[in-house]
């Protein structure tokens, strides 16, 4: 059974940092790309970051570029999202997801349909 489990969300003041983790099991980790998505209150789910270790590829949406960093620990089957300089508009439920596809389309804000497996999400609230 494939499982993705996010952790690390919480309440943080604007300007602060959080590190989210996505622990994967039941998949051959090296065969998948992992994306981070978020759904803010009243908004559509959007892709914000992606990593594919096999192809040494990372991607960031413009809204988080320069503030968020994605990384992977393949030995631990875990992907991290280091979030810095957080803003109130970063408030959302954050999800990680796995996809076997490797193309430009999985690295976009609207890529959700290309992902096969999803975690349950972790909530991030940024207050000013």
C-alpha atoms as a printed R data frame, in Angstrom:
    type eleno elety resid chain resno       x      y       z
1   ATOM     1    CA   UNK     A     1   0.000  0.000   0.000
2   ATOM     2    CA   UNK     A     2   1.311  3.402  -0.982
3   ATOM     3    CA   UNK     A     3   1.399  5.966   1.800
4   ATOM     4    CA   UNK     A     4   2.546  9.550   1.870
5   ATOM     5    CA   UNK     A     5   2.534 11.214   5.259
6   ATOM     6    CA   UNK     A     6   3.105 14.931   5.686
7   ATOM     7    CA   UNK     A     7   4.224 16.526   8.923
8   ATOM     8    CA   UNK     A     8   5.698 19.770  10.185
9   ATOM     9    CA   UNK     A     9   2.813 22.159   9.733
10  ATOM    10    CA   UNK     A    10   1.785 24.606  12.416
11  ATOM    11    CA   UNK     A    11   1.234 28.208  13.433
12  ATOM    12    CA   UNK     A    12   4.014 30.680  12.667
13  ATOM    13    CA   UNK     A    13   4.432 34.427  12.631
14  ATOM    14    CA   UNK     A    14   5.016 36.200   9.322
15  ATOM    15    CA   UNK     A    15   8.703 36.166   8.464
16  ATOM    16    CA   UNK     A    16   9.226 32.874  10.230
17  ATOM    17    CA   UNK     A    17  10.131 29.430   8.940
18  ATOM    18    CA   UNK     A    18   8.779 25.907   8.925
19  ATOM    19    CA   UNK     A    19  10.037 22.654   7.479
20  ATOM    20    CA   UNK     A    20   7.511 20.224   6.094
21  ATOM    21    CA   UNK     A    21   8.298 16.545   5.654
22  ATOM    22    CA   UNK     A    22   6.762 13.991   3.318
23  ATOM    23    CA   UNK     A    23   7.538 10.397   4.252
24  ATOM    24    CA   UNK     A    24   6.784  7.858   1.517
25  ATOM    25    CA   UNK     A    25   6.281  4.115   1.792
26  ATOM    26    CA   UNK     A    26   5.083  1.427  -0.583
27  ATOM    27    CA   UNK     A    27   6.708  2.975  -3.645
28  ATOM    28    CA   UNK     A    28  10.083  2.659  -5.279
29  ATOM    29    CA   UNK     A    29  11.107  6.152  -4.261
30  ATOM    30    CA   UNK     A    30  13.666  6.623  -7.011
31  ATOM    31    CA   UNK     A    31  11.025  5.973  -9.682
32  ATOM    32    CA   UNK     A    32   8.808  8.856  -8.607
33  ATOM    33    CA   UNK     A    33   8.827 12.592  -8.611
34  ATOM    34    CA   UNK     A    34   7.374 14.267  -5.544
35  ATOM    35    CA   UNK     A    35   5.398 17.456  -5.683
36  ATOM    36    CA   UNK     A    36   4.185 19.825  -3.000
37  ATOM    37    CA   UNK     A    37   0.773 21.385  -3.419
38  ATOM    38    CA   UNK     A    38  -1.296 23.686  -1.265
39  ATOM    39    CA   UNK     A    39  -4.910 24.691  -0.933
40  ATOM    40    CA   UNK     A    40  -5.522 28.061   0.607
41  ATOM    41    CA   UNK     A    41  -8.939 28.920   2.071
42  ATOM    42    CA   UNK     A    42 -11.377 29.620  -0.758
43  ATOM    43    CA   UNK     A    43  -8.821 28.883  -3.464
44  ATOM    44    CA   UNK     A    44  -7.974 26.069  -5.830
45  ATOM    45    CA   UNK     A    45  -5.237 23.588  -5.044
46  ATOM    46    CA   UNK     A    46  -1.977 24.680  -6.669
47  ATOM    47    CA   UNK     A    47   1.383 23.073  -7.256
48  ATOM    48    CA   UNK     A    48   4.248 24.961  -5.644
49  ATOM    49    CA   UNK     A    49   7.314 22.739  -5.852
50  ATOM    50    CA   UNK     A    50   8.622 19.497  -7.326
51  ATOM    51    CA   UNK     A    51  11.653 17.285  -7.067
52  ATOM    52    CA   UNK     A    52  12.904 14.345  -9.070
53  ATOM    53    CA   UNK     A    53  16.142 13.015  -7.655
54  ATOM    54    CA   UNK     A    54  16.761 10.581 -10.500
55  ATOM    55    CA   UNK     A    55  16.797 13.451 -12.988
56  ATOM    56    CA   UNK     A    56  18.276 16.026 -10.587
57  ATOM    57    CA   UNK     A    57  15.333 18.305 -11.221
58  ATOM    58    CA   UNK     A    58  13.597 20.806  -8.979
59  ATOM    59    CA   UNK     A    59  10.919 23.353  -9.729
60  ATOM    60    CA   UNK     A    60   9.241 26.186  -7.845
61  ATOM    61    CA   UNK     A    61   6.183 28.255  -8.521
62  ATOM    62    CA   UNK     A    62   6.863 31.979  -8.758
63  ATOM    63    CA   UNK     A    63   4.896 32.553  -5.559
64  ATOM    64    CA   UNK     A    64   7.455 30.625  -3.479
65  ATOM    65    CA   UNK     A    65  10.651 30.901  -5.509
66  ATOM    66    CA   UNK     A    66  13.515 32.221  -3.411
67  ATOM    67    CA   UNK     A    67  11.691 31.505  -0.150
68  ATOM    68    CA   UNK     A    68  11.046 27.750  -0.247
69  ATOM    69    CA   UNK     A    69  13.578 24.974  -0.826
70  ATOM    70    CA   UNK     A    70  12.729 21.387  -1.700
71  ATOM    71    CA   UNK     A    71  15.118 18.539  -0.954
72  ATOM    72    CA   UNK     A    72  15.127 14.770  -0.825
73  ATOM    73    CA   UNK     A    73  16.655 12.145   1.437
74  ATOM    74    CA   UNK     A    74  16.356  9.015  -0.682
75  ATOM    75    CA   UNK     A    75  17.748  6.766   2.028
76  ATOM    76    CA   UNK     A    76  14.893  7.857   4.280
77  ATOM    77    CA   UNK     A    77  12.276  7.987   1.475
78  ATOM    78    CA   UNK     A    78  11.492 11.513   2.592
79  ATOM    79    CA   UNK     A    79  11.116 14.835   0.825
80  ATOM    80    CA   UNK     A    80  11.357 18.124   2.679
81  ATOM    81    CA   UNK     A    81  10.031 21.589   1.993
82  ATOM    82    CA   UNK     A    82  11.926 24.269   3.881
83  ATOM    83    CA   UNK     A    83   9.736 27.361   3.998
84  ATOM    84    CA   UNK     A    84  11.264 30.683   4.968
85  ATOM    85    CA   UNK     A    85  10.126 34.308   4.981
86  ATOM    86    CA   UNK     A    86   6.579 33.070   5.377
87  ATOM    87    CA   UNK     A    87   3.717 35.388   4.548
88  ATOM    88    CA   UNK     A    88   0.057 35.308   5.625
89  ATOM    89    CA   UNK     A    89  -0.824 34.363   2.032
90  ATOM    90    CA   UNK     A    90   1.129 31.125   2.521
91  ATOM    91    CA   UNK     A    91  -1.599 29.979   4.898
92  ATOM    92    CA   UNK     A    92  -2.973 26.745   3.443
93  ATOM    93    CA   UNK     A    93  -3.181 22.998   3.783
94  ATOM    94    CA   UNK     A    94  -0.025 21.568   2.234
95  ATOM    95    CA   UNK     A    95  -0.008 18.213   0.473
96  ATOM    96    CA   UNK     A    96   2.710 16.087  -1.015
97  ATOM    97    CA   UNK     A    97   2.022 13.803  -3.937
98  ATOM    98    CA   UNK     A    98   3.898 11.291  -6.064
99  ATOM    99    CA   UNK     A    99   3.953 10.860  -9.832
100 ATOM   100    CA   UNK     A   100   5.715  8.506 -12.206
101 ATOM   101    CA   UNK     A   101   5.443 11.025 -15.010
102 ATOM   102    CA   UNK     A   102   8.485 13.081 -15.779
103 ATOM   103    CA   UNK     A   103   7.742 16.012 -18.073
104 ATOM   104    CA   UNK     A   104   7.219 19.754 -17.963
105 ATOM   105    CA   UNK     A   105   3.568 19.312 -17.061
106 ATOM   106    CA   UNK     A   106   4.226 17.827 -13.616
107 ATOM   107    CA   UNK     A   107   6.096 21.018 -12.780
108 ATOM   108    CA   UNK     A   108   3.273 23.483 -12.864
109 ATOM   109    CA   UNK     A   109   0.630 25.024 -10.660
110 ATOM   110    CA   UNK     A   110  -2.095 22.957 -12.295
111 ATOM   111    CA   UNK     A   111  -0.366 19.551 -12.333
112 ATOM   112    CA   UNK     A   112  -2.506 17.799  -9.703
113 ATOM   113    CA   UNK     A   113  -4.207 15.390 -12.147
114 ATOM   114    CA   UNK     A   114  -0.831 13.917 -13.104
115 ATOM   115    CA   UNK     A   115  -0.154 12.711  -9.566
116 ATOM   116    CA   UNK     A   116  -1.183  9.220  -8.486
117 ATOM   117    CA   UNK     A   117  -0.704  9.199  -4.747
118 ATOM   118    CA   UNK     A   118  -1.472 11.859  -2.163
119 ATOM   119    CA   UNK     A   119  -0.893 12.488   1.490
120 ATOM   120    CA   UNK     A   120  -3.551 13.698   3.882
121 ATOM   121    CA   UNK     A   121  -2.117 17.191   4.207
122 ATOM   122    CA   UNK     A   122  -0.645 19.321   6.951
123 ATOM   123    CA   UNK     A   123  -1.963 22.738   7.890
124 ATOM   124    CA   UNK     A   124   0.178 25.848   7.886
125 ATOM   125    CA   UNK     A   125  -1.116 29.102   9.355
126 ATOM   126    CA   UNK     A   126   0.934 32.288   9.073
127 ATOM   127    CA   UNK     A   127  -0.211 35.241  11.162
128 ATOM   128    CA   UNK     A   128   0.884 38.852  10.886
